[in-house]
PDB file of C-alpha atoms in Angstrom:
ATOM      1  CA  MET M 319     101.468 126.798 101.116  1.00 63.00           C
ATOM      2  CA  LYS M 320      97.882 126.886  99.844  1.00 73.00           C
ATOM      3  CA  LYS M 321      98.856 124.704  96.866  1.00 75.00           C
ATOM      4  CA  ASN M 322     100.351 122.133  99.227  1.00 78.00           C
ATOM      5  CA  ARG M 323      97.160 122.023 101.297  1.00 83.00           C
ATOM      6  CA  ILE M 324      95.025 121.507  98.186  1.00 79.00           C
ATOM      7  CA  LEU M 325      97.364 118.744  97.007  1.00 79.00           C
ATOM      8  CA  ILE M 326      97.329 116.937 100.343  1.00 82.00           C
ATOM      9  CA  ILE M 327      93.532 117.166 100.583  1.00 82.00           C
ATOM     10  CA  SER M 328      93.082 115.855  97.020  1.00 82.00           C
ATOM     11  CA  ILE M 329      95.426 112.916  97.617  1.00 82.00           C
ATOM     12  CA  ALA M 330      93.664 112.077 100.911  1.00 82.00           C
ATOM     13  CA  LEU M 331      90.273 112.289  99.184  1.00 79.00           C
ATOM     14  CA  ALA M 332      91.508 110.062  96.339  1.00 81.00           C
ATOM     15  CA  ILE M 333      92.737 107.430  98.811  1.00 82.00           C
ATOM     16  CA  ALA M 334      89.457 107.597 100.727  1.00 79.00           C
ATOM     17  CA  LEU M 335      87.371 107.188  97.558  1.00 77.00           C
ATOM     18  CA  VAL M 336      89.368 104.159  96.416  1.00 76.00           C
ATOM     19  CA  ALA M 337      89.674 102.527  99.844  1.00 77.00           C
ATOM     20  CA  CYS M 338      86.068 103.130 100.976  1.00 75.00           C
ATOM     21  CA  PRO M 339      83.874 103.541  97.894  1.00 69.00           C
ATOM     22  CA  ILE M 340      80.154 104.235  98.262  1.00 70.00           C
ATOM     23  CA  GLU M 341      78.420 100.869  97.962  1.00 70.00           C
ATOM     24  CA  ALA M 342      75.754 101.772  95.369  1.00 66.00           C
ATOM     25  CA  THR M 343      78.256 103.396  93.005  1.00 75.00           C
ATOM     26  CA  ARG M 344      81.368 101.384  93.906  1.00 75.00           C
ATOM     27  CA  ASN M 345      83.035 101.455  90.447  1.00 79.00           C
ATOM     28  CA  ILE M 346      82.239 105.118  89.790  1.00 81.00           C
ATOM     29  CA  THR M 347      83.461 106.225  93.226  1.00 82.00           C
ATOM     30  CA  ALA M 348      86.659 104.196  92.904  1.00 82.00           C
ATOM     31  CA  GLY M 349      87.162 105.523  89.356  1.00 85.00           C
ATOM     32  CA  ILE M 350      86.824 109.084  90.607  1.00 85.00           C
ATOM     33  CA  GLY M 351      89.347 108.305  93.343  1.00 87.00           C
ATOM     34  CA  PHE M 352      91.872 106.862  90.877  1.00 89.00           C
ATOM     35  CA  ILE M 353      91.439 109.786  88.478  1.00 90.00           C
ATOM     36  CA  LEU M 354      91.754 112.333  91.297  1.00 90.00           C
ATOM     37  CA  GLY M 355      94.890 110.523  92.454  1.00 91.00           C
ATOM     38  CA  GLY M 356      96.261 110.514  88.886  1.00 92.00           C
ATOM     39  CA  VAL M 357      95.636 114.243  88.466  1.00 91.00           C
ATOM     40  CA  SER M 358      97.264 114.948  91.851  1.00 91.00           C
ATOM     41  CA  VAL M 359     100.351 112.883  91.004  1.00 91.00           C
ATOM     42  CA  ALA M 360     100.571 114.573  87.574  1.00 93.00           C
ATOM     43  CA  TRP M 361     100.489 117.908  89.375  1.00 91.00           C
ATOM     44  CA  LEU M 362     103.401 116.727  91.512  1.00 91.00           C
ATOM     45  CA  GLY M 363     105.204 115.776  88.292  1.00 92.00           C
ATOM     46  CA  VAL M 364     104.677 119.234  86.834  1.00 92.00           C
ATOM     47  CA  ARG M 365     105.991 120.838  90.029  1.00 92.00           C
ATOM     48  CA  ARG M 366     109.034 118.524  90.042  1.00 92.00           C
ATOM     49  CA  ARG M 367     109.702 119.257  86.369  1.00 93.00           C
ATOM     50  CA  LYS M 368     109.489 123.024  86.940  1.00 93.00           C
ATOM     51  CA  GLY M 369     111.740 122.699  89.998  1.00 93.00           C
ATOM     52  CA  ALA M 370     114.349 120.729  88.051  1.00 93.00           C
ATOM     53  CA  GLN M 371     114.273 123.291  85.235  1.00 94.00           C
ATOM     54  CA  LYS M 372     114.640 126.178  87.702  1.00 94.00           C
ATOM     55  CA  GLU M 373     117.525 124.435  89.447  1.00 92.00           C
ATOM     56  CA  TYR M 374     119.242 123.919  86.085  1.00 92.00           C
ATOM     57  CA  GLU M 375     118.785 127.583  85.126  1.00 93.00           C
ATOM     58  CA  ASP M 376     120.173 128.714  88.494  1.00 91.00           C
ATOM     59  CA  THR M 377     123.184 126.427  88.102  1.00 89.00           C
ATOM     60  CA  VAL M 378     123.879 127.659  84.558  1.00 90.00           C
ATOM     61  CA  ARG M 379     123.587 131.274  85.721  1.00 90.00           C
ATOM     62  CA  ARG M 380     125.844 130.665  88.730  1.00 91.00           C
ATOM     63  CA  TYR M 381     128.663 128.544  87.255  1.00 91.00           C
ATOM     64  CA  THR M 382     129.765 130.722  84.338  1.00 92.00           C
ATOM     65  CA  GLY M 383     133.529 130.790  84.900  1.00 92.00           C
ATOM     66  CA  THR M 384     135.868 128.002  83.814  1.00 93.00           C
ATOM     67  CA  THR M 385     139.372 127.139  84.908  1.00 95.00           C
ATOM     68  CA  MET M 386     141.701 124.148  84.786  1.00 95.00           C
ATOM     69  CA  MET M 387     141.872 122.053  87.955  1.00 96.00           C
ATOM     70  CA  LYS M 388     144.821 119.792  88.683  1.00 95.00           C
ATOM     71  CA  VAL M 389     144.662 116.658  90.867  1.00 94.00           C
ATOM     72  CA  VAL M 390     147.160 117.291  93.677  1.00 95.00           C
ATOM     73  CA  TRP M 391     146.129 114.600  96.156  1.00 93.00           C
ATOM     74  CA  ILE M 392     144.279 111.294  95.936  1.00 92.00           C
ATOM     75  CA  GLU M 393     142.764 109.733  99.031  1.00 91.00           C
ATOM     76  CA  GLU M 394     142.624 105.975  98.811  1.00 89.00           C
ATOM     77  CA  SER M 395     140.083 104.017 100.835  1.00 88.00           C
ATOM     78  CA  VAL M 396     138.923 100.422 100.779  1.00 88.00           C
ATOM     79  CA  ASP M 397     135.227  99.615 101.061  1.00 86.00           C
ATOM     80  CA  GLU M 398     134.356  96.124 102.300  1.00 88.00           C
ATOM     81  CA  ARG M 399     130.962  94.479 102.066  1.00 88.00           C
ATOM     82  CA  TRP M 400     129.532  90.991 102.176  1.00 90.00           C
ATOM     83  CA  GLU M 401     127.788  89.865  98.991  1.00 89.00           C
ATOM     84  CA  GLN M 402     125.317  87.007  98.750  1.00 90.00           C
ATOM     85  CA  GLN M 403     126.422  84.328  96.272  1.00 88.00           C
ATOM     86  CA  GLU M 404     124.128  82.179  94.111  1.00 89.00           C
ATOM     87  CA  ASP M 405     124.866  79.081  96.226  1.00 90.00           C
ATOM     88  CA  GLY M 406     123.644  80.907  99.380  1.00 86.00           C
ATOM     89  CA  SER M 407     127.072  81.593 100.829  1.00 90.00           C
ATOM     90  CA  GLU M 408     128.510  85.053 101.431  1.00 90.00           C
ATOM     91  CA  GLN M 409     131.760  86.454 100.137  1.00 89.00           C
ATOM     92  CA  LEU M 410     133.708  89.468 101.366  1.00 88.00           C
ATOM     93  CA  CYS M 411     134.204  91.913  98.503  1.00 90.00           C
ATOM     94  CA  ARG M 412     136.706  94.756  98.638  1.00 90.00           C
ATOM     95  CA  GLU M 413     136.607  97.807  96.428  1.00 89.00           C
ATOM     96  CA  THR M 414     139.276 100.469  96.380  1.00 88.00           C
ATOM     97  CA  VAL M 415     138.022 104.030  95.952  1.00 90.00           C
ATOM     98  CA  TYR M 416     140.194 106.968  94.911  1.00 91.00           C
ATOM     99  CA  LEU M 417     138.888 110.433  95.822  1.00 92.00           C
ATOM    100  CA  PRO M 418     140.775 113.374  94.294  1.00 94.00           C
ATOM    101  CA  THR M 419     141.579 116.784  95.691  1.00 93.00           C
ATOM    102  CA  TYR M 420     141.935 119.428  93.021  1.00 95.00           C
ATOM    103  CA  GLU M 421     143.859 122.696  93.077  1.00 96.00           C
ATOM    104  CA  TYR M 422     142.915 125.620  90.855  1.00 96.00           C
ATOM    105  CA  THR M 423     143.652 129.312  90.525  1.00 95.00           C
ATOM    106  CA  VAL M 424     141.159 132.150  89.965  1.00 95.00           C
ATOM    107  CA  ASN M 425     142.260 135.798  89.823  1.00 92.00           C
ATOM    108  CA  GLY M 426     145.696 134.904  91.204  1.00 93.00           C
ATOM    109  CA  ARG M 427     144.292 133.113  94.273  1.00 95.00           C
ATOM    110  CA  THR M 428     144.723 129.344  94.685  1.00 95.00           C
ATOM    111  CA  TYR M 429     141.886 127.151  95.955  1.00 96.00           C
ATOM    112  CA  ARG M 430     141.463 123.481  96.799  1.00 95.00           C
ATOM    113  CA  TYR M 431     138.427 121.334  96.096  1.00 94.00           C
ATOM    114  CA  ALA M 432     137.880 117.853  97.540  1.00 92.00           C
ATOM    115  CA  SER M 433     135.745 115.949  95.052  1.00 91.00           C
ATOM    116  CA  ARG M 434     133.332 113.107  95.829  1.00 87.00           C
ATOM    117  CA  GLN M 435     133.683 111.674  92.301  1.00 86.00           C
ATOM    118  CA  THR M 436     136.040 108.733  92.183  1.00 86.00           C
ATOM    119  CA  LEU M 437     139.019 108.249  89.920  1.00 86.00           C
ATOM    120  CA  SER M 438     140.109 104.949  88.367  1.00 82.00           C
ATOM    121  CA  SER M 439     143.554 104.784  89.984  1.00 80.00           C
ATOM    122  CA  LYS M 440     146.281 106.661  91.871  1.00 81.00           C
ATOM    123  CA  ARG M 441     148.095 107.131  88.559  1.00 84.00           C
ATOM    124  CA  GLU M 442     145.787 110.057  87.753  1.00 86.00           C
ATOM    125  CA  LEU M 443     147.749 112.343  90.092  1.00 89.00           C
ATOM    126  CA  GLY M 444     148.544 115.492  88.085  1.00 90.00           C
ATOM    127  CA  ARG M 445     145.619 115.018  85.712  1.00 91.00           C
ATOM    128  CA  GLN M 446     143.874 118.220  84.666  1.00 93.00           C
ATOM    129  CA  VAL M 447     140.142 118.704  84.191  1.00 93.00           C
ATOM    130  CA  VAL M 448     137.936 121.709  83.479  1.00 94.00           C
ATOM    131  CA  GLY M 449     136.215 123.193  86.509  1.00 94.00           C
ATOM    132  CA  TYR M 450     133.107 125.372  86.424  1.00 94.00           C
ATOM    133  CA  TYR M 451     133.004 128.032  89.155  1.00 94.00           C
ATOM    134  CA  ASP M 452     130.867 130.905  90.405  1.00 93.00           C
ATOM    135  CA  PRO M 453     132.662 134.201  89.566  1.00 94.00           C
ATOM    136  CA  ASN M 454     131.131 135.808  92.667  1.00 93.00           C
ATOM    137  CA  ARG M 455     132.370 132.959  94.890  1.00 93.00           C
ATOM    138  CA  PRO M 456     135.349 131.214  93.248  1.00 94.00           C
ATOM    139  CA  ASP M 457     135.508 128.711  96.126  1.00 93.00           C
ATOM    140  CA  ARG M 458     132.306 127.160  94.697  1.00 92.00           C
ATOM    141  CA  ILE M 459     133.386 124.870  91.871  1.00 93.00           C
ATOM    142  CA  THR M 460     132.304 121.650  90.235  1.00 90.00           C
ATOM    143  CA  GLU M 461     133.849 119.376  87.666  1.00 88.00           C
ATOM    144  CA  ASN M 462     130.482 118.743  86.042  1.00 87.00           C
ATOM    145  CA  LYS M 463     129.073 121.000  83.355  1.00 86.00           C
ATOM    146  CA  PRO M 464     125.426 121.712  84.172  1.00 84.00           C
ATOM    147  CA  ARG M 465     123.099 119.401  82.233  1.00 86.00           C
ATOM    148  CA  LYS M 466     119.494 119.970  81.250  1.00 88.00           C
ATOM    149  CA  PRO M 467     117.021 117.872  83.220  1.00 87.00           C
ATOM    150  CA  VAL M 468     115.711 115.309  80.747  1.00 84.00           C
ATOM    151  CA  PHE M 469     113.679 113.029  82.993  1.00 86.00           C
ATOM    152  CA  GLY M 470     112.602 115.510  85.723  1.00 82.00           C
ATOM    153  CA  GLY M 471     109.195 114.367  86.997  1.00 85.00           C
ATOM    154  CA  THR M 472     108.956 111.357  84.662  1.00 89.00           C
ATOM    155  CA  GLY M 473     108.289 108.926  87.501  1.00 91.00           C
ATOM    156  CA  PHE M 474     105.335 111.020  88.631  1.00 92.00           C
ATOM    157  CA  PHE M 475     103.905 111.130  85.098  1.00 92.00           C
ATOM    158  CA  LEU M 476     104.223 107.367  84.671  1.00 94.00           C
ATOM    159  CA  PHE M 477     102.482 106.742  87.996  1.00 94.00           C
ATOM    160  CA  ALA M 478      99.775 109.267  87.044  1.00 93.00           C
ATOM    161  CA  ALA M 479      99.159 107.407  83.768  1.00 93.00           C
ATOM    162  CA  PHE M 480      98.924 104.155  85.752  1.00 93.00           C
ATOM    163  CA  LEU M 481      96.332 105.674  88.107  1.00 91.00           C
ATOM    164  CA  LEU M 482      94.365 107.207  85.238  1.00 91.00           C
ATOM    165  CA  TRP M 483      94.274 103.820  83.508  1.00 92.00           C
ATOM    166  CA  PHE M 484      92.853 102.285  86.713  1.00 87.00           C
ATOM    167  CA  GLY M 485      90.268 105.081  86.865  1.00 88.00           C
ATOM    168  CA  ILE M 486      89.125 104.463  83.290  1.00 88.00           C
ATOM    169  CA  MET M 487      88.978 100.708  83.876  1.00 88.00           C
ATOM    170  CA  SER M 488      86.887 101.278  87.031  1.00 85.00           C
ATOM    171  CA  PHE M 489      84.428 103.539  85.183  1.00 77.00           C
ATOM    172  CA  ALA M 490      84.113 100.978  82.390  1.00 79.00           C
ATOM    173  CA  GLY M 491      83.372  98.233  84.927  1.00 78.00           C
ATOM    174  CA  MET M 492      86.400  96.224  83.808  1.00 79.00           C
ATOM    175  CA  LEU M 493      88.039  96.577  87.210  1.00 70.00           C
ATOM    176  CA  SER M 494      86.174  95.822  90.379  1.00 67.00           C
ATOM    177  CA  VAL M 495      87.368  97.408  93.595  1.00 63.00           C
ATOM    178  CA  SER M 496      86.313  95.485  96.669  1.00 60.00           C
TER     179      SER M 496
END
């Protein structure tokens, strides 16, 4: 909670320094604001990266069991939407979506899992895929193997670099904040 307060205060201070710089030291004040904002956003990136890594580790620890899941039902639905054409007209587009329900057995007990991942057609009825489940709660299953977070926090780091660049340019007098 204390970290959140510090972060909020530093972001508010950074915005204030950039938006309302002190007149005599306009470029220096704005530069400090941009750099403070960049450091704060980088801190958010580090927190997001650590959170993504922790979530991955929890998922890997939880979903250690594997079993074969078989598609036993496919729900078919049609999504309709209007799309803007290049000539300015609109066209009704229809897309058929197939959502599978899987059945699997763990320790002699049969479970069902309604997936939100679409299939390509109704012909995939009976298809088998590997499911990853929690041995403590076999009703928790996913068809996705846990993947390491590669880009966790990357957006924050890019924005931080952008703000730091503005800070350096302000200090150098190459960027005038008015």
